[in-house]
mmCIF file of C-alpha atoms and ligand atoms in Angstrom:
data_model
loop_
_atom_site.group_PDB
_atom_site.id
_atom_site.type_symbol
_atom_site.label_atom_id
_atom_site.label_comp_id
_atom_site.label_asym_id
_atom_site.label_seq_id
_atom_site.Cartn_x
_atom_site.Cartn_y
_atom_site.Cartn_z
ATOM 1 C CA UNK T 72 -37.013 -86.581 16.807
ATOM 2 C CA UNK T 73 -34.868 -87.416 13.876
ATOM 3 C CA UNK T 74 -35.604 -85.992 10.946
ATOM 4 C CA UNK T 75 -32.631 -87.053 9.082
ATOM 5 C CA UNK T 76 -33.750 -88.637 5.534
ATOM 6 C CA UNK T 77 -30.656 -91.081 5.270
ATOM 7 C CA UNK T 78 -29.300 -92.568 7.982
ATOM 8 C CA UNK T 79 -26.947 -94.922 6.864
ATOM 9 C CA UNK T 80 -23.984 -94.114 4.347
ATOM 10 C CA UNK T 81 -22.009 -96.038 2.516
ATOM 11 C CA UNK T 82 -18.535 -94.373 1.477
ATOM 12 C CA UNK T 83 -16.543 -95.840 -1.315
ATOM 13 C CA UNK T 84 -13.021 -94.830 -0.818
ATOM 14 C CA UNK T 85 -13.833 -93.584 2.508
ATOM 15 C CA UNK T 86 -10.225 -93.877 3.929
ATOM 16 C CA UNK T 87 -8.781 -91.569 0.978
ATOM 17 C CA UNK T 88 -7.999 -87.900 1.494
ATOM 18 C CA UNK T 89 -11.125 -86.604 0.942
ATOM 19 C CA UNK T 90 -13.104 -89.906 2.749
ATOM 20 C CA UNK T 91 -11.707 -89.414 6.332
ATOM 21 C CA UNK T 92 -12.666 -85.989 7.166
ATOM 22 C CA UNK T 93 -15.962 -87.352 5.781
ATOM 23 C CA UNK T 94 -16.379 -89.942 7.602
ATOM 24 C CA UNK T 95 -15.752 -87.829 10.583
ATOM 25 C CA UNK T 96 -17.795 -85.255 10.238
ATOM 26 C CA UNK T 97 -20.860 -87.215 8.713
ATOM 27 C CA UNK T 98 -19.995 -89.774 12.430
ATOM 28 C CA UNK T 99 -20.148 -86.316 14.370
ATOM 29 C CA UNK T 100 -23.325 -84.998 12.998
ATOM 30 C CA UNK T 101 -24.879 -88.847 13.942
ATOM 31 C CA UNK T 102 -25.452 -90.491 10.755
ATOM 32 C CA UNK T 103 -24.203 -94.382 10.646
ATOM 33 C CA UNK T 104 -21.455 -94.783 8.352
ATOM 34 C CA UNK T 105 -19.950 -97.901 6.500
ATOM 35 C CA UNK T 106 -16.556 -97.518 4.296
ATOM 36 C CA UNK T 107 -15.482 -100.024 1.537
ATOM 37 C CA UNK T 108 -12.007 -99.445 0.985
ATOM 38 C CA UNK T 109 -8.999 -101.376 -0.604
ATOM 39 C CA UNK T 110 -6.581 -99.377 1.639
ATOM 40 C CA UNK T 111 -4.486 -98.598 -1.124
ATOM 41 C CA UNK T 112 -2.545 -95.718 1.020
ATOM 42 C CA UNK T 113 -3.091 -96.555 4.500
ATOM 43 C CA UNK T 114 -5.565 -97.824 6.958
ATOM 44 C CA UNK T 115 -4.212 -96.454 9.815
ATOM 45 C CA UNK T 116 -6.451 -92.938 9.273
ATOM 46 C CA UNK T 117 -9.474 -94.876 10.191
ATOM 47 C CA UNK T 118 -8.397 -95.345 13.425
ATOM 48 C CA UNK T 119 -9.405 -92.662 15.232
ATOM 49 C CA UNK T 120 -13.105 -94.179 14.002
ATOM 50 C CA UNK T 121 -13.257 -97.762 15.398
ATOM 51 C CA UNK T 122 -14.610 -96.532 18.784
ATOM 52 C CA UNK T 123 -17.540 -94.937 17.083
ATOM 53 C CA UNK T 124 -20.960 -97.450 17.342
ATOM 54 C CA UNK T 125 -21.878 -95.819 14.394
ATOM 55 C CA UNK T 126 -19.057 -96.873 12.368
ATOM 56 C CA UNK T 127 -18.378 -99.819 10.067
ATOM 57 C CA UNK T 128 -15.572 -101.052 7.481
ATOM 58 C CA UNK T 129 -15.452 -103.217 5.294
ATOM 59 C CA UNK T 130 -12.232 -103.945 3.340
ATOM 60 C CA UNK T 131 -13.161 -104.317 -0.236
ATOM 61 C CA UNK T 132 -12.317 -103.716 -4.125
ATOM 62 C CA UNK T 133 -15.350 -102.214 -6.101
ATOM 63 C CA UNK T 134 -14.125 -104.249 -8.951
ATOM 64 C CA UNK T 135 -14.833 -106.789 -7.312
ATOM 65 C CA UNK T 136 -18.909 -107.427 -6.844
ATOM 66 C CA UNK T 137 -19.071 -110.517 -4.430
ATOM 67 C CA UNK T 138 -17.031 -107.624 -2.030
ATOM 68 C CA UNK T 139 -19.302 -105.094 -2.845
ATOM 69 C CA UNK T 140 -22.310 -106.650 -1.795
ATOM 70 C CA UNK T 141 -21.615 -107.148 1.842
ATOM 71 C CA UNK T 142 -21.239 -102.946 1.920
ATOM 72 C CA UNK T 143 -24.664 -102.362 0.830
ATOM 73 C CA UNK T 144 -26.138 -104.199 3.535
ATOM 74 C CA UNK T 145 -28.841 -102.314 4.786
ATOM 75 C CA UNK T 146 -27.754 -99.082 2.722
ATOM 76 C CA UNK T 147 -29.587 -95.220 2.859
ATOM 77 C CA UNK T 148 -27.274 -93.493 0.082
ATOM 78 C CA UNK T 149 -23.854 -93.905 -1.648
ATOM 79 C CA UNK T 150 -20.824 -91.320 -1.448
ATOM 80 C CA UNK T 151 -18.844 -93.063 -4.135
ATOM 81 C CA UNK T 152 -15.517 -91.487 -4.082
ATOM 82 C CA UNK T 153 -13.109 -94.355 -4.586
ATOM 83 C CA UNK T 154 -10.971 -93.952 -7.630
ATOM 84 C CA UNK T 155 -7.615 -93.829 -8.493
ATOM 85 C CA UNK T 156 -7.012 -89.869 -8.343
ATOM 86 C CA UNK T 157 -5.067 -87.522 -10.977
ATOM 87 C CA UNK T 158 -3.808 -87.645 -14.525
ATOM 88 C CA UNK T 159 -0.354 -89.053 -13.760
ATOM 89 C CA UNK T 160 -2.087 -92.074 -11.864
ATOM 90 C CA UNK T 161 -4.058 -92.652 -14.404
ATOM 91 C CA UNK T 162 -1.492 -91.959 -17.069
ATOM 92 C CA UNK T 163 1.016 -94.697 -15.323
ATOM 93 C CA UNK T 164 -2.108 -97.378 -14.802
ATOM 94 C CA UNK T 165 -4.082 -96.752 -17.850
ATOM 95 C CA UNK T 166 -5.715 -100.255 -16.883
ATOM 96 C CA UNK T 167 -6.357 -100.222 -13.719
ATOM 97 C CA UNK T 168 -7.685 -96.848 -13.655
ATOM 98 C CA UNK T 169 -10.490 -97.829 -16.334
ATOM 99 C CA UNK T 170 -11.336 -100.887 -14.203
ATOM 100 C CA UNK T 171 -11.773 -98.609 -11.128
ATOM 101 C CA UNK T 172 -13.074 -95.717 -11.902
ATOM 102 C CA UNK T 173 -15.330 -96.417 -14.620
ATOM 103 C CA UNK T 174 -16.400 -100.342 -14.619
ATOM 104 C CA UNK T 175 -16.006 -100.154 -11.022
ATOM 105 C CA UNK T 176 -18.965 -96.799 -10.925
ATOM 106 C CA UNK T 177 -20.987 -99.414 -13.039
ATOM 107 C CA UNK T 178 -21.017 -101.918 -9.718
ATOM 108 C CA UNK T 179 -21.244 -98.966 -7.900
ATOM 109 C CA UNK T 180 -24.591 -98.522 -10.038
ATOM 110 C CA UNK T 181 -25.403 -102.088 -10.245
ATOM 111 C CA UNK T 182 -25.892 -102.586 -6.897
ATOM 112 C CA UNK T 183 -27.746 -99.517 -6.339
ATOM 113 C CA UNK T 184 -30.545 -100.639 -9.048
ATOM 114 C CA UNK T 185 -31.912 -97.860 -9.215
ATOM 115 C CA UNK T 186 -33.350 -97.898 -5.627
ATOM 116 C CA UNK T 187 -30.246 -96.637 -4.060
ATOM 117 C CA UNK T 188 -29.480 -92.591 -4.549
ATOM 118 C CA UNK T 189 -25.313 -92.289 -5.389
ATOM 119 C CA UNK T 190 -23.656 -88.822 -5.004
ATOM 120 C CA UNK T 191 -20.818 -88.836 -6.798
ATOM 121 C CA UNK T 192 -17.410 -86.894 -6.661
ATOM 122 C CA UNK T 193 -16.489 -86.133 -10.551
ATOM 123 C CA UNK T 194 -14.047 -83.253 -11.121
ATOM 124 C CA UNK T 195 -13.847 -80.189 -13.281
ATOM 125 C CA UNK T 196 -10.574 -82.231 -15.052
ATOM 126 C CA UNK T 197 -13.971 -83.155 -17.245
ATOM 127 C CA UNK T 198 -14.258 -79.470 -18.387
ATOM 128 C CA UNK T 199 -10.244 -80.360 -19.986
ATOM 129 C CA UNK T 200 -9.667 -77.457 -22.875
ATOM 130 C CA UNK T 201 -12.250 -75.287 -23.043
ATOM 131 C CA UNK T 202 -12.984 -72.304 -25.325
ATOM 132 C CA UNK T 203 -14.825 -70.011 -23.079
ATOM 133 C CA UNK T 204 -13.001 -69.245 -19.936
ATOM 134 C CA UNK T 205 -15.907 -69.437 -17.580
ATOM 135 C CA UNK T 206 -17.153 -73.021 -17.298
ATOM 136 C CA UNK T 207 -20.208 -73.214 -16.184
ATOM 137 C CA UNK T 208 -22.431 -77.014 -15.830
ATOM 138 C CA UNK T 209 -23.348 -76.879 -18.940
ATOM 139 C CA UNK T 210 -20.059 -75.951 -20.566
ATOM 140 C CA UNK T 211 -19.462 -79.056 -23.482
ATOM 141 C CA UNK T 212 -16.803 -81.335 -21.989
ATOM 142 C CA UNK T 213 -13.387 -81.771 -23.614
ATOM 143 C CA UNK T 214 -11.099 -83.775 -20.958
ATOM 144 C CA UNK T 215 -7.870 -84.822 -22.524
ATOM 145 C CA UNK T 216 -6.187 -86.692 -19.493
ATOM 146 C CA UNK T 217 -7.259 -90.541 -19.163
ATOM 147 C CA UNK T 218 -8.842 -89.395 -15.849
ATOM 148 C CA UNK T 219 -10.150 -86.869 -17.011
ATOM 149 C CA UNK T 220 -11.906 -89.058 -20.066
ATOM 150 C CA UNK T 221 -12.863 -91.733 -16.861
ATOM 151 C CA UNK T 222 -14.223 -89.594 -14.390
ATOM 152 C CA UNK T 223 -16.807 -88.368 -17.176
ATOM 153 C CA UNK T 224 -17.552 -91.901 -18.614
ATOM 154 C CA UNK T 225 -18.523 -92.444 -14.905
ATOM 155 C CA UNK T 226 -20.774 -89.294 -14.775
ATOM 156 C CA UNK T 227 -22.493 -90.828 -17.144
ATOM 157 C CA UNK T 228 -23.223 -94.177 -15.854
ATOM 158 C CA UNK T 229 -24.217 -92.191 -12.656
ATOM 159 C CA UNK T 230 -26.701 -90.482 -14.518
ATOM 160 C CA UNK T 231 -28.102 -94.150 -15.298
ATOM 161 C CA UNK T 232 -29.138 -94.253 -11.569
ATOM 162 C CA UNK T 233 -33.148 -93.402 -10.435
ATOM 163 C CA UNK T 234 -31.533 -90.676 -8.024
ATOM 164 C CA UNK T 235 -28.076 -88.979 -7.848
ATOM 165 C CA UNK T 236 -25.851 -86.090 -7.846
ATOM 166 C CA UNK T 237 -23.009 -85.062 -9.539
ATOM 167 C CA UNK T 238 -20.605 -82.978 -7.818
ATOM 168 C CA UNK T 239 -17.866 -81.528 -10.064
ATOM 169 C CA UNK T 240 -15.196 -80.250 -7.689
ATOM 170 C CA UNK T 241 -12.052 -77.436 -7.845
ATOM 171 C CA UNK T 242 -8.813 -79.231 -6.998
ATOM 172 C CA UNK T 243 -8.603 -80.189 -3.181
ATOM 173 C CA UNK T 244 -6.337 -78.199 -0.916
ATOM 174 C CA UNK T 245 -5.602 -78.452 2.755
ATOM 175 C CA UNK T 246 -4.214 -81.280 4.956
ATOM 176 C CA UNK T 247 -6.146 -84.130 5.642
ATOM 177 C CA UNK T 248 -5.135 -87.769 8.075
ATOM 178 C CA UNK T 249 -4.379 -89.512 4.131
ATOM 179 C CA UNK T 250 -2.142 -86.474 3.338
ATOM 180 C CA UNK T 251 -2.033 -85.667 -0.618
ATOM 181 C CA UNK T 252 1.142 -83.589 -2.004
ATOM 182 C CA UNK T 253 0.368 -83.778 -5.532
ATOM 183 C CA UNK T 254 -2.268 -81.362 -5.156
ATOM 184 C CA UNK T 255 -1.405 -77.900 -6.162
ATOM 185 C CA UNK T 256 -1.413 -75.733 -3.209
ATOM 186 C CA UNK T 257 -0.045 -78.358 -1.245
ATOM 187 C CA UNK T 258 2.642 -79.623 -3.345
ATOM 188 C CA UNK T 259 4.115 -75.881 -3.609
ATOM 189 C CA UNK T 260 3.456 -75.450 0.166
ATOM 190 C CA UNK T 261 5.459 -78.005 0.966
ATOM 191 C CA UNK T 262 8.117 -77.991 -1.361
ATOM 192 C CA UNK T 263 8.629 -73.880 -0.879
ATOM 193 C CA UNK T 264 9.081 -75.082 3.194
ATOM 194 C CA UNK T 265 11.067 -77.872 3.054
ATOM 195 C CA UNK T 266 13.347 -77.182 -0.324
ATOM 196 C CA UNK T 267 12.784 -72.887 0.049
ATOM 197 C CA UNK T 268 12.489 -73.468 -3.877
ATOM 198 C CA UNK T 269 9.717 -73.489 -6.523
ATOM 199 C CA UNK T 270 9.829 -74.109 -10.197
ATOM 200 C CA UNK T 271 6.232 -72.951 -11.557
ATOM 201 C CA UNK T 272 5.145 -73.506 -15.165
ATOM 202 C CA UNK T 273 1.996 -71.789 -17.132
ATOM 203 C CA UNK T 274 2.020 -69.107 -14.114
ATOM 204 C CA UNK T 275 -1.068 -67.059 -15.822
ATOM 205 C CA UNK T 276 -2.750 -70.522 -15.661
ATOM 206 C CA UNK T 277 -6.181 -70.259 -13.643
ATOM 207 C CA UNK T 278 -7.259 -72.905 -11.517
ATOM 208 C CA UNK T 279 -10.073 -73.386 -8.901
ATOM 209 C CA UNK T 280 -10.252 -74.510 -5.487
ATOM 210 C CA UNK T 281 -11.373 -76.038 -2.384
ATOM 211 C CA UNK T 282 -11.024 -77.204 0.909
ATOM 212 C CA UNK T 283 -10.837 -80.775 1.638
ATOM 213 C CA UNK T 284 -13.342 -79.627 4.673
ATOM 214 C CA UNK T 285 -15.340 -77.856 2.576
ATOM 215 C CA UNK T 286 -15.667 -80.755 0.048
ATOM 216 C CA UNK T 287 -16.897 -82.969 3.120
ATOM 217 C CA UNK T 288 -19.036 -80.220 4.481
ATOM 218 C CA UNK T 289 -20.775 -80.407 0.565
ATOM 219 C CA UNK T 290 -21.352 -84.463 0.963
ATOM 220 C CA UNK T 291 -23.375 -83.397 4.438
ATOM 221 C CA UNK T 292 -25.091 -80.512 2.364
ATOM 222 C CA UNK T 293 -26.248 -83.072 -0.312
ATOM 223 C CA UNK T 294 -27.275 -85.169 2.004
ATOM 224 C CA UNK T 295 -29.657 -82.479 3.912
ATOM 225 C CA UNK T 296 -30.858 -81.152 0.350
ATOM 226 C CA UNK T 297 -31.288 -84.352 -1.521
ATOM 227 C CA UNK T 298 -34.518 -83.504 -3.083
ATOM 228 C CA UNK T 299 -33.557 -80.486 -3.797
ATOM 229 C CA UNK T 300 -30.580 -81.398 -5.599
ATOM 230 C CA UNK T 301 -31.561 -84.467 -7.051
ATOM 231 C CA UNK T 302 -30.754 -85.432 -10.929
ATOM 232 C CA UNK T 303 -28.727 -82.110 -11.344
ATOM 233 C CA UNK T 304 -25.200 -81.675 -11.871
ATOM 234 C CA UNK T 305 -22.837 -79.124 -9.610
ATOM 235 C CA UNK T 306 -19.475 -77.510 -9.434
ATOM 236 C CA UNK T 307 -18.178 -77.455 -6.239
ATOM 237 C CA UNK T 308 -15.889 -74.811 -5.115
ATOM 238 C CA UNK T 309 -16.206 -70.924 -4.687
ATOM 239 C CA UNK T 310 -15.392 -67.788 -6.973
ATOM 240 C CA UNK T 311 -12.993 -66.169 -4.805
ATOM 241 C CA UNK T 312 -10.656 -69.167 -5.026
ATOM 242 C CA UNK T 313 -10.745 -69.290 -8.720
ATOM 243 C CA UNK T 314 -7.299 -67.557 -9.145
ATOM 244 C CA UNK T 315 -3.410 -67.843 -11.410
ATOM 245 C CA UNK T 316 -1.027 -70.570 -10.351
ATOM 246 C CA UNK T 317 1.155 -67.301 -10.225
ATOM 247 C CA UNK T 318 -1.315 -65.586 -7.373
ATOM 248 C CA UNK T 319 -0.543 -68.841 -4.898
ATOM 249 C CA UNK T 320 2.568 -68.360 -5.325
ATOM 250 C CA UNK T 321 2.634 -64.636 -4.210
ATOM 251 C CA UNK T 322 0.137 -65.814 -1.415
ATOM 252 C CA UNK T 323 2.617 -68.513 -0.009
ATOM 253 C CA UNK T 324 5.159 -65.812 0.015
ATOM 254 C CA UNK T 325 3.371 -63.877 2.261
ATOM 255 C CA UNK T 326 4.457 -66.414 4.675
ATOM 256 C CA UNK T 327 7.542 -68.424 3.634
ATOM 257 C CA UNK T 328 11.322 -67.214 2.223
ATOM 258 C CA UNK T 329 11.715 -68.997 -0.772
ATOM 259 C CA UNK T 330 13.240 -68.947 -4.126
ATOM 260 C CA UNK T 331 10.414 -68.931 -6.753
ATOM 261 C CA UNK T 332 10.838 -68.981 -10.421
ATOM 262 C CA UNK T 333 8.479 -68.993 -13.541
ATOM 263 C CA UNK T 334 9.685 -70.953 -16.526
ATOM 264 C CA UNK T 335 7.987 -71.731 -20.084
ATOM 265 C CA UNK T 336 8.582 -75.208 -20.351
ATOM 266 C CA UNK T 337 6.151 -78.117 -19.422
ATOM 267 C CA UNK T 338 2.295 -78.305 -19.243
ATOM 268 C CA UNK T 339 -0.960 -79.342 -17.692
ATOM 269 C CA UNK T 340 -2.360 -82.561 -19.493
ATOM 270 C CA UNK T 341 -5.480 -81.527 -19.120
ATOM 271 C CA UNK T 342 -4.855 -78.278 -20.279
ATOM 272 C CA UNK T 343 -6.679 -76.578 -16.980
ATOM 273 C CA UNK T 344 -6.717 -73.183 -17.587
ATOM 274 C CA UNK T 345 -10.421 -71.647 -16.817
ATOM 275 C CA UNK T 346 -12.681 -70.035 -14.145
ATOM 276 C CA UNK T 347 -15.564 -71.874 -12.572
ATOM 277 C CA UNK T 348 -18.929 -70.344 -12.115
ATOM 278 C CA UNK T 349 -20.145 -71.934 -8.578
ATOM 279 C CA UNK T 350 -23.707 -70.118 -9.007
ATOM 280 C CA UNK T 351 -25.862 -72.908 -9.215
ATOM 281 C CA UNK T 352 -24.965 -74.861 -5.674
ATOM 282 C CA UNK T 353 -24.637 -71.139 -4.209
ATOM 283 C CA UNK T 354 -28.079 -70.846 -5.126
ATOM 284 C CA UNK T 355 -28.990 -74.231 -3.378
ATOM 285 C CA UNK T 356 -27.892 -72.404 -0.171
ATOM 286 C CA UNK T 357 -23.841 -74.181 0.106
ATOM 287 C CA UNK T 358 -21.175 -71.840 0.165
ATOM 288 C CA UNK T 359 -17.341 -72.330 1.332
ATOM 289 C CA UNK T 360 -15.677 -71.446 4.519
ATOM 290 C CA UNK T 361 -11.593 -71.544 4.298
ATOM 291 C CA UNK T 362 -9.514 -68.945 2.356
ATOM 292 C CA UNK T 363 -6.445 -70.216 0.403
ATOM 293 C CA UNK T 364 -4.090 -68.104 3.145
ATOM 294 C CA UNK T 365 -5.994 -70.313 5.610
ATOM 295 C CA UNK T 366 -4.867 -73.251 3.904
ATOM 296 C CA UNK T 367 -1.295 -71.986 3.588
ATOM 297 C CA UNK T 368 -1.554 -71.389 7.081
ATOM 298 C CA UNK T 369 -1.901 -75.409 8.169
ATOM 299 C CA UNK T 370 0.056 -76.762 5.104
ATOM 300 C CA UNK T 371 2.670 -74.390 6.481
ATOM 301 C CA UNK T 372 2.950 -76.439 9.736
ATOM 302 C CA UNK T 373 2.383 -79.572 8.237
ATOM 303 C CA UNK T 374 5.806 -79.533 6.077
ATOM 304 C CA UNK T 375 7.415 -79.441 9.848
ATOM 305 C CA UNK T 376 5.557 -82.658 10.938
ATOM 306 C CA UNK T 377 5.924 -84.946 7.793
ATOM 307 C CA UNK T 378 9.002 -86.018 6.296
ATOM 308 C CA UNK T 379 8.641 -87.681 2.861
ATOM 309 C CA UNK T 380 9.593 -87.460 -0.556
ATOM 310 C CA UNK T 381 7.225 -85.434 -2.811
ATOM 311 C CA UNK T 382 6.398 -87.865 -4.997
ATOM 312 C CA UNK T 383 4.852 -85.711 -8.153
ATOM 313 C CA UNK T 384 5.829 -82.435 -9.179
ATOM 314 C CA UNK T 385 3.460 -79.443 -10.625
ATOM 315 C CA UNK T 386 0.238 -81.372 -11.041
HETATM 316 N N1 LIG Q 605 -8.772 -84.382 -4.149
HETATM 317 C C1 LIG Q 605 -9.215 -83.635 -5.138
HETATM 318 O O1 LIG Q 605 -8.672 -82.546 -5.455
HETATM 319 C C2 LIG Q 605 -10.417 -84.071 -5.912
HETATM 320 C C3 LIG Q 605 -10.998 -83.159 -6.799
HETATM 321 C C4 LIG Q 605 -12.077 -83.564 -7.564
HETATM 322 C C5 LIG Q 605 -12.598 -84.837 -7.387
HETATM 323 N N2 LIG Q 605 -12.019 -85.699 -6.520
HETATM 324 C C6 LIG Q 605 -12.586 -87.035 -6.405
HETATM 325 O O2 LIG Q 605 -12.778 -87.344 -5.025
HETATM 326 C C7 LIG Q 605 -12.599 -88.748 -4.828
HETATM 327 C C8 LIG Q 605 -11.634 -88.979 -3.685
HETATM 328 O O3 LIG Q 605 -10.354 -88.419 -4.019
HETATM 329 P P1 LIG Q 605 -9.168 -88.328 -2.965
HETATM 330 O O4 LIG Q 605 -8.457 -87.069 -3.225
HETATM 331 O O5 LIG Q 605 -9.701 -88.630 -1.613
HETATM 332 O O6 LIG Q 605 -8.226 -89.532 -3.451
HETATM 333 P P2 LIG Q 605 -7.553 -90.714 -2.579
HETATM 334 O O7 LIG Q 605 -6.653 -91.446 -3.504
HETATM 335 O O8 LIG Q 605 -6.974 -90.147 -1.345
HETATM 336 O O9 LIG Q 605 -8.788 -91.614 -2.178
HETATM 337 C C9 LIG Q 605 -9.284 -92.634 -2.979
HETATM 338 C C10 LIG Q 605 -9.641 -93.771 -2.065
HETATM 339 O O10 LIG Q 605 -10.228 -94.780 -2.869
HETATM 340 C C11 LIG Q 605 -9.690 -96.027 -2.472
HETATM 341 N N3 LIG Q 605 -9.767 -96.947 -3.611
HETATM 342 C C12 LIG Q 605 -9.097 -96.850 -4.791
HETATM 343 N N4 LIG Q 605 -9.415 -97.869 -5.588
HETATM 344 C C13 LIG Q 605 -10.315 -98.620 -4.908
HETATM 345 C C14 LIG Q 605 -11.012 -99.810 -5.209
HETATM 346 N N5 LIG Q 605 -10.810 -100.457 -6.379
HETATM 347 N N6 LIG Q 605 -11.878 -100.307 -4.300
HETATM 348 C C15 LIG Q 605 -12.045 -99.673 -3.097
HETATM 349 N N7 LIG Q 605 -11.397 -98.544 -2.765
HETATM 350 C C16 LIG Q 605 -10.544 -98.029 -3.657
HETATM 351 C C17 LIG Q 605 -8.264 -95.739 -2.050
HETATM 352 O O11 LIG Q 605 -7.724 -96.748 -1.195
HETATM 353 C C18 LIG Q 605 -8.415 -94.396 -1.372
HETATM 354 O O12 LIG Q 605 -8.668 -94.561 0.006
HETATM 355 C C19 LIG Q 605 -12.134 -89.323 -6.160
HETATM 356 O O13 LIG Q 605 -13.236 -89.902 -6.803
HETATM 357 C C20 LIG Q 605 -11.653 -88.102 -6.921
HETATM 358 O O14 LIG Q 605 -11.771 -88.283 -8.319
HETATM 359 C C21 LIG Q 605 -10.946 -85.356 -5.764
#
């Protein structure tokens, strides 16, 4: 008997770094799942997919709503995760990344009309500069990066919709088929591998994080606990990974020789400096399962598979 209340997801962005290990494990544990994505990396990572009954793509642009409606064919639920990611992104296509990521969460919406629940992956780059250090949902917003500003426009045309959830997550770590090296960890796993040096700004900085697993083992949660969960915002991530830019660095030498060394010029746009309370979802019965170290651990082989240029530096 299936007692599954959705069975058929649609994934915006679904063949992003954060969509493919989605899309896999919501495929393994049997739900049907549909991706609209431009491809604006790669579509090789959904490869590995096509032999899967259960899977459908659609190549699409949420800006664009004749392409959108052919993806909600026939539609349970909505993981809307396509966006363009990260303050420099959005910094270097202020237009674009408006269009996307907040008129293109109003299609999202539109075509839901109400009917259609939408979980939605925000970010705690909404929380921006904060006075109290422990952020908590109900903390008062103050992002100062455009994607910041975006990705809470878009929370709250999500809030607009009959059903949702809001999921603000820590900063992604891990590796992942779409590989991302302007995340934190990774970006100073790789380049303490593969250049055995690391220039670190705002060391006592604290930041928050997660595993890209454990972000798509939070999409199955939501959709188990829908009701639940419904109409409520979340931060996504876990207390014990809420630690100083300075502590990964002492954690990735653990493992790897390299010359590290703190300086006191440049800055964090968004000013990310805080700890996140993750009570709330704990409460809801999700908790993490992979350790920083663990993540070291893969990111550490990864720098000896892939070869390319690190394209940001200390985001
Ligand atoms: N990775 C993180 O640390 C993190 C943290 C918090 C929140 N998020 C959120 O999670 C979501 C996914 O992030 P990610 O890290 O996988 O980024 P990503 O860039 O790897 O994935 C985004 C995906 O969206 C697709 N896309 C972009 N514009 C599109 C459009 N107009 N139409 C259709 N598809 C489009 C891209 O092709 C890509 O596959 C984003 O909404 C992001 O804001 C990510």
């Amino acid at each position: 008997m299936n007692k599954k209340k959705f069975k058929h997801i649609l994934i915006t962005g679904g063949a992003g770094y954060v969509g493919v290990p989605t899309v896999s494990l919501l495929l393994e544990k049997g739900y049907k799942v549909t991706v609209i994505d431009n491809l604006m990396w790669t579509g090789n990572v959904l490869l590995p997919f096509l032999s899967n009954t259960g899977f459908n793509f659609i190549k699409g642009d949420i800006r664009s709503k004749k392409e959108l409606t052919d993806s909600f064919e026939d539609i349970d639920i909505v993981i809307h995760l396509a966006a363009i990611v990260g303050f420099p992104a959005c910094r270097k296509y202020p237009k674009e990344s408006r269009e996307i990521n907040v008129d293109g969460t109003q299609h999202v919406v539109d075509f839901a009309k109400g009917k259609i629940p939408i979980i939605f992956a925000s970010t705690g780059s909404t929380y921006g500069k904060i006075i109290e250090k422990y952020c908590t949902e109900t903390t008062p917003l103050n992002p100062l990066s455009h994607y910041g500003k975006q990705k809470a426009e878009a929370e709250d045309i999500i809030k607009t919709n009959d059903s949702f959830i809001i999921y603000r997550f820590a900063t992604a770590f891990g590796v992942s088929p779409r590989m991302r090296l302007d995340l934190l960890i990774n970006d100073f796993a790789f380049r303490a591998v593969s250049e055995k040096t690391l220039i670190v700004y705002e060391k006592e900085f604290m930041r928050t994080f997660i595993h890209v697993k454990d972000m798509a083992r939070s999409f199955l949660f939501a959709l188990e606990n829908f009701d639940k969960m419904n109409k409520e915002i979340y931060n996504v991530g876990d207390e014990r990974l809420n630690v100083s830019k300075e502590e990964v660095c002492r954690l990735l030498q653990k493992y790897v020789e390299f010359y590290l060394h703190f300086v006191e010029v440049g800055h964090d746009i968004d000013q990310r400096d805080y700890m996140v309370d993750y009570s709330k979802i704990q409460k809801v019965g999700y908790d993490t399962t992979i350790s920083i170290e663990e993540g070291i651990k893969e990111l550490i082989k990864l720098s000896d598979i892939i070869k390319i240029e690190n394209p940001y530096s200390n985001v």
